[in-house]
Coordinates of C-alpha atoms in Angstrom, one line a residue:
M17 CA -26.5 -30.0 2.0
F18 CA -23.3 -28.3 0.8
L19 CA -23.9 -24.1 0.3
S20 CA -21.1 -23.6 -2.6
R21 CA -19.3 -20.0 -2.4
I22 CA -16.4 -18.6 -4.8
A23 CA -14.1 -16.1 -3.3
F24 CA -11.5 -14.6 -5.0
R25 CA -8.1 -13.9 -4.1
L26 CA -6.1 -11.6 -6.4
L27 CA -3.0 -11.2 -4.3
T28 CA -0.9 -10.9 -7.6
S29 CA 2.4 -10.2 -6.1
V30 CA 5.1 -9.7 -8.6
F31 CA 8.8 -10.6 -7.3
L32 CA 12.1 -8.9 -8.5
C33 CA 10.6 -6.1 -10.3
L34 CA 10.5 -2.0 -8.9
F35 CA 7.9 0.2 -11.3
L36 CA 7.6 4.0 -10.4
T37 CA 4.4 5.4 -10.7
Q38 CA 4.3 9.6 -11.7
C39 CA 1.4 11.6 -10.2
S40 CA 1.0 15.3 -11.1
G41 CA -0.7 17.4 -9.1
I42 CA -0.6 15.3 -6.4
P43 CA 2.0 17.3 -3.4
G44 CA 4.0 15.1 -0.8
L45 CA 1.9 13.9 2.4
S46 CA 2.0 15.4 5.3
G47 CA 1.5 12.8 7.7
S48 CA 1.2 14.9 10.8
S49 CA -2.3 16.3 9.3
R50 CA -3.9 12.9 8.0
S51 CA -2.9 11.2 11.6
A52 CA -4.4 14.4 13.3
T53 CA -7.7 14.0 11.7
L54 CA -8.1 10.9 12.2
H55 CA -7.2 11.2 15.8
R56 CA -10.1 13.8 16.1
L57 CA -12.5 12.0 14.7
G58 CA -11.7 8.4 17.4
Y59 CA -9.6 6.3 15.6
E60 CA -6.8 4.5 16.7
S61 CA -3.7 3.3 14.5
V62 CA -2.0 -0.2 14.0
T63 CA 1.5 -0.4 12.7
L64 CA 1.9 -2.0 9.8
Q65 CA 5.1 -3.9 8.4
K66 CA 6.6 -4.7 5.1
I67 CA 9.1 -8.2 5.7
G68 CA 11.1 -10.1 3.7
G69 CA 11.8 -7.5 0.8
D70 CA 7.9 -7.9 0.5
K71 CA 6.3 -4.5 -0.5
R72 CA 3.1 -5.1 0.7
F73 CA 2.0 -4.6 4.1
S74 CA 0.7 -7.1 6.9
A75 CA -0.2 -6.6 10.6
I76 CA -0.7 -8.5 13.6
F77 CA -3.8 -9.6 14.2
E78 CA -5.4 -11.8 17.0
V79 CA -7.4 -14.9 16.1
N80 CA -8.9 -16.6 19.7
G81 CA -6.6 -14.7 21.4
S82 CA -3.6 -15.9 19.5
P83 CA -1.4 -12.5 17.6
M84 CA -0.7 -14.0 13.7
R85 CA 0.9 -12.3 11.3
F86 CA -1.8 -11.6 8.4
L87 CA -1.0 -9.9 4.9
I88 CA -3.4 -6.8 4.3
D89 CA -5.0 -7.6 0.8
S90 CA -7.8 -5.6 -0.4
G91 CA -7.9 -7.6 -3.8
A92 CA -9.5 -10.5 -1.5
N93 CA -13.1 -10.7 -0.4
S94 CA -12.7 -13.5 1.8
T95 CA -10.0 -13.9 4.8
D96 CA -8.0 -16.5 4.7
L97 CA -6.1 -18.6 8.0
D98 CA -3.8 -21.7 6.9
E99 CA -5.8 -24.7 7.9
H100 CA -2.5 -25.7 10.8
L101 CA -3.3 -22.6 12.2
A102 CA -6.9 -22.8 12.3
K103 CA -6.7 -25.9 13.8
G104 CA -4.3 -24.7 16.3
V105 CA -6.6 -22.0 17.2
G106 CA -10.0 -23.6 18.0
L107 CA -11.7 -22.5 14.6
E108 CA -15.5 -23.6 14.9
P109 CA -15.6 -26.0 11.8
D110 CA -18.4 -25.3 9.3
Y111 CA -19.0 -28.5 7.6
S112 CA -22.0 -27.5 5.4
V113 CA -20.3 -24.5 3.2
R114 CA -17.5 -25.3 0.5
V115 CA -15.9 -22.6 -0.5
V116 CA -13.9 -22.3 -3.7
T117 CA -11.1 -19.7 -4.2
R118 CA -9.3 -18.6 -7.3
G119 CA -5.9 -16.7 -8.0
A120 CA -5.6 -14.1 -10.1
L121 CA -4.4 -16.9 -12.9
G122 CA -7.7 -18.8 -12.5
R123 CA -7.3 -21.7 -11.0
E124 CA -9.5 -22.9 -8.1
V125 CA -8.8 -24.3 -5.0
K126 CA -11.3 -26.1 -2.5
S127 CA -11.2 -25.2 0.9
G128 CA -13.5 -24.8 4.2
R129 CA -14.8 -22.8 6.6
G130 CA -14.6 -21.5 10.0
Y131 CA -15.6 -19.2 12.6
G132 CA -13.9 -17.3 15.4
T133 CA -13.2 -14.1 17.1
L134 CA -11.3 -11.4 15.4
E135 CA -9.5 -8.5 17.0
V136 CA -7.8 -5.9 16.2
G137 CA -6.7 -3.0 18.0
S138 CA -10.2 -1.8 20.1
M139 CA -12.0 -3.5 17.5
V140 CA -13.6 -7.0 18.1
A141 CA -15.2 -9.3 15.7
R142 CA -17.2 -12.2 16.9
R143 CA -17.8 -15.1 15.3
F144 CA -15.9 -14.0 12.4
P145 CA -15.8 -16.5 9.0
F146 CA -12.9 -17.3 8.2
T147 CA -11.5 -19.3 5.1
I148 CA -9.8 -22.1 5.9
A149 CA -6.7 -22.6 3.3
P150 CA -5.3 -25.6 3.0
D151 CA -1.5 -26.5 2.4
L152 CA -0.9 -26.3 -1.5
N153 CA 2.4 -27.2 -1.2
R154 CA 4.0 -24.7 -3.4
K155 CA 5.2 -21.4 -3.2
T156 CA 2.2 -18.7 -3.1
S157 CA 1.9 -15.1 -2.7
T158 CA 1.2 -15.4 1.4
S159 CA 2.7 -18.3 1.9
R160 CA 4.9 -15.9 4.5
Y161 CA 2.0 -14.8 6.6
A162 CA -0.8 -16.6 8.8
G163 CA -3.4 -15.6 5.6
Q164 CA -4.7 -12.6 4.3
V165 CA -7.1 -10.3 5.4
G166 CA -9.4 -9.4 3.4
L167 CA -12.6 -6.7 2.2
D168 CA -14.8 -8.6 4.8
A169 CA -12.3 -8.2 7.9
L170 CA -11.5 -4.6 6.6
S171 CA -15.5 -4.1 6.5
A172 CA -15.7 -6.0 9.8
T173 CA -13.3 -3.7 11.8
G174 CA -13.8 -0.3 10.0
A175 CA -9.8 -0.3 9.2
L176 CA -8.6 2.3 7.0
I177 CA -5.1 1.6 5.2
D178 CA -2.7 4.7 5.3
I179 CA 0.0 3.6 2.9
P180 CA 2.8 6.4 3.3
A181 CA 2.5 6.4 7.0
A182 CA 2.5 2.6 7.2
R183 CA -0.7 2.3 9.4
M184 CA -3.8 1.0 10.0
W185 CA -6.6 3.0 11.6
V186 CA -9.5 1.6 13.3
P187 CA -12.1 2.5 15.0
G188 CA -10.9 3.5 18.6
K189 CA -13.4 3.2 21.7
G190 CA -14.0 7.0 21.6
S191 CA -15.4 7.0 18.2
D192 CA -18.7 7.3 16.8
R193 CA -18.7 3.4 15.8
A194 CA -17.5 2.3 19.4
M195 CA -20.6 4.5 21.0
G196 CA -23.3 3.5 18.4
R197 CA -24.0 6.3 16.4
N198 CA -23.7 5.0 13.1
D199 CA -23.0 1.9 11.6
G200 CA -19.3 1.7 11.8
Q201 CA -18.7 3.2 7.7
L202 CA -16.7 6.3 7.8
G203 CA -17.9 8.1 5.1
P204 CA -16.2 11.3 3.2
R205 CA -14.4 13.9 5.5
T206 CA -12.5 16.7 4.8
G207 CA -8.6 16.5 6.3
L208 CA -7.8 13.1 4.3
G209 CA -6.2 13.7 1.5
T210 CA -5.9 16.9 -1.4
F211 CA -8.5 14.2 -3.8
A212 CA -11.8 12.0 -2.7
L213 CA -11.5 9.2 -5.7
Q214 CA -15.2 7.2 -5.1
M215 CA -14.5 3.6 -5.7
D216 CA -17.5 1.5 -7.0
T217 CA -17.9 -2.7 -6.6
A218 CA -17.6 -4.9 -9.1
A219 CA -21.2 -6.0 -10.4
R220 CA -22.3 -8.9 -7.0
L221 CA -19.0 -8.8 -5.9
P222 CA -17.4 -6.5 -3.1
H223 CA -14.0 -6.0 -5.0
L224 CA -13.2 -2.3 -5.2
I225 CA -13.1 -1.0 -8.9
L226 CA -11.5 2.6 -9.6
R227 CA -12.1 4.1 -12.8
G228 CA -10.3 5.9 -14.6
S229 CA -9.6 7.0 -18.5
I230 CA -6.8 7.3 -20.8
H231 CA -7.0 9.6 -23.7
G232 CA -11.0 9.8 -23.6
R233 CA -11.1 5.8 -23.3
T234 CA -12.5 4.4 -20.3
V235 CA -9.7 2.0 -18.2
T236 CA -11.0 0.2 -14.9
W237 CA -8.9 -1.3 -12.3
V238 CA -9.3 -3.6 -9.5
V239 CA -7.6 -1.5 -5.9
D240 CA -5.7 -4.6 -4.8
T241 CA -3.1 -3.8 -1.2
G242 CA -2.1 -7.8 -2.0
A243 CA -0.4 -6.3 -5.7
E244 CA 2.8 -5.4 -5.2
V245 CA 2.9 -4.1 -8.8
S246 CA 0.5 -2.7 -10.9
V247 CA -0.7 -4.9 -13.7
M248 CA -2.8 -4.6 -16.4
A249 CA -4.7 -7.1 -18.9
A250 CA -2.6 -7.6 -22.1
E251 CA -6.1 -7.6 -24.2
S252 CA -6.5 -4.1 -22.4
Y253 CA -3.2 -3.0 -23.3
D254 CA -2.1 -4.1 -26.5
R255 CA -5.4 -2.6 -27.9
L256 CA -3.7 0.9 -27.1
G257 CA -1.1 0.0 -29.2
L258 CA 2.1 0.9 -27.1
P259 CA 5.0 -0.6 -27.0
S260 CA 5.8 -2.9 -24.4
R261 CA 8.7 -5.4 -23.7
P262 CA 9.7 -8.8 -22.6
T263 CA 11.0 -9.4 -18.6
N264 CA 12.7 -12.4 -16.8
T265 CA 9.9 -11.6 -13.9
R266 CA 7.0 -13.8 -13.1
M267 CA 3.5 -13.4 -11.4
I268 CA 2.6 -15.6 -8.7
D269 CA -1.0 -15.7 -7.7
A270 CA -2.9 -17.2 -4.4
S271 CA -3.1 -20.3 -5.8
G272 CA 1.0 -20.6 -6.6
D273 CA 0.4 -20.3 -10.6
R274 CA 3.0 -18.4 -11.9
V275 CA 3.1 -16.2 -15.5
A276 CA 5.8 -14.4 -17.4
L277 CA 5.3 -10.7 -17.6
R278 CA 6.2 -7.8 -20.2
T279 CA 6.6 -4.6 -18.7
G280 CA 5.3 -1.0 -21.1
R281 CA 4.0 2.6 -20.1
L282 CA 0.6 4.5 -19.9
Y283 CA 0.6 8.4 -20.6
N284 CA -1.9 10.9 -19.4
V285 CA -3.6 8.5 -17.2
R286 CA -6.5 10.6 -15.5
F287 CA -8.6 9.1 -12.5
G288 CA -11.5 12.0 -11.2
N289 CA -9.2 15.1 -11.0
V290 CA -6.0 12.7 -10.4
H291 CA -3.8 13.1 -13.5
V292 CA -0.9 10.5 -14.1
T293 CA 1.6 11.5 -16.4
E294 CA 3.1 8.4 -16.8
F295 CA 2.7 5.2 -15.3
D296 CA 4.7 2.0 -15.6
V297 CA 2.7 -1.0 -15.5
S298 CA 3.3 -4.8 -15.9
I299 CA 1.2 -6.7 -18.9
A300 CA 0.0 -10.0 -18.1
P301 CA -2.8 -12.3 -18.9
L302 CA -6.0 -11.9 -16.7
R303 CA -8.8 -13.4 -18.6
T304 CA -9.8 -15.0 -15.1
V305 CA -9.4 -11.3 -13.4
R306 CA -11.6 -9.8 -16.9
S307 CA -14.3 -12.6 -16.8
F308 CA -15.4 -12.1 -13.3
F309 CA -14.9 -8.9 -12.6
R310 CA -16.8 -6.2 -14.1
D311 CA -17.9 -2.5 -13.8
S312 CA -20.9 -0.4 -13.0
Q313 CA -21.4 -0.4 -16.8
G314 CA -20.5 -4.1 -17.3
R315 CA -17.5 -3.7 -19.1
P316 CA -14.2 -6.6 -17.9
V317 CA -11.9 -4.6 -15.3
D318 CA -8.7 -3.8 -17.4
G319 CA -6.0 -4.7 -14.6
I320 CA -5.1 -4.2 -11.1
L321 CA -4.1 -1.0 -9.1
G322 CA -1.3 -2.3 -7.0
M323 CA 1.3 -1.2 -3.9
D324 CA 3.5 1.0 -6.4
F325 CA 0.4 3.3 -7.4
L326 CA -0.9 3.2 -3.9
T327 CA 3.0 4.3 -2.3
Q328 CA 3.6 7.0 -5.2
G329 CA -0.3 8.3 -4.8
K330 CA -0.1 8.5 -1.1
A331 CA -3.6 6.9 -0.9
L332 CA -5.7 6.1 2.5
M333 CA -7.6 3.5 1.5
D334 CA -11.2 3.5 3.1
S335 CA -12.9 0.1 1.8
G336 CA -15.7 0.3 3.6
S337 CA -17.0 3.3 2.2
G338 CA -15.7 3.2 -0.9
I339 CA -13.3 5.9 -0.9
L340 CA -9.8 6.0 -2.0
Y341 CA -8.0 9.6 -0.7
M342 CA -4.9 10.4 -2.4
G343 CA -2.1 13.5 -1.8
N344 CA -2.1 15.7 0.7
P345 CA -4.7 16.8 3.0

């Protein structure tokens, strides 16, 4: 008997465009202060890299002892590995599970399941469940990587994503997690940012949702390090009555589908105590995202916050604790 599991991979990579997010009230980051706090907590750093003009981060993980480069993708709930590579490192296949993954534009892809060891820094996750991604014979948002590391791996390793420092922090041998003093989640801490924004999960899904507002109107976003730029659903943007213009840019998702984008500008967006005076966004139909991702009040999400927002906001993302730190500690 097959067990069906649906995994959602947003991975909204947008090429040939760069939009600037201007955040007022967020001073420049003092990287040493944040780093010093994490070192005191027993964390060790892993270098993140951007390759081939990609604005997203990747890192080297070991799978069954073999080093591989993975995209860091908080918009994915599962960790995917290319089918050919999965066979090469000897992942233990599980034929009782059928996994269906989706890109942001809705195409379903049938994938497999396999178990192996995932290691980064001092953290080792044994019998970790990988989604084995088939060769789609098309360019996708993860084609240049072995796969993507999703929320399951970030939680299993206790990883924090430090955008301005280009580092991933994982618990070291002297951390509370290694010493068995907690369940591995850091929880709220001082010294990691000017603001600590609490994220929610998308109903029954683990994807992280950040609530904001525009002129008193609630606007919710999936926080996605796998997206180069922020994308707002056309349905949500058009209701605001703001102007937009077409572009020659295409969005490509995890299944390889593409869609044309418009661009627009939001004004006076608030996320808790963070005030964004101007916020340039790409605009695209996100019907699948809105169908499956809803906030705690049952509202469909309005868009995806990508690396442009996280970079300009000098963010530290603690996905395990559901906290997004912004600005200078």
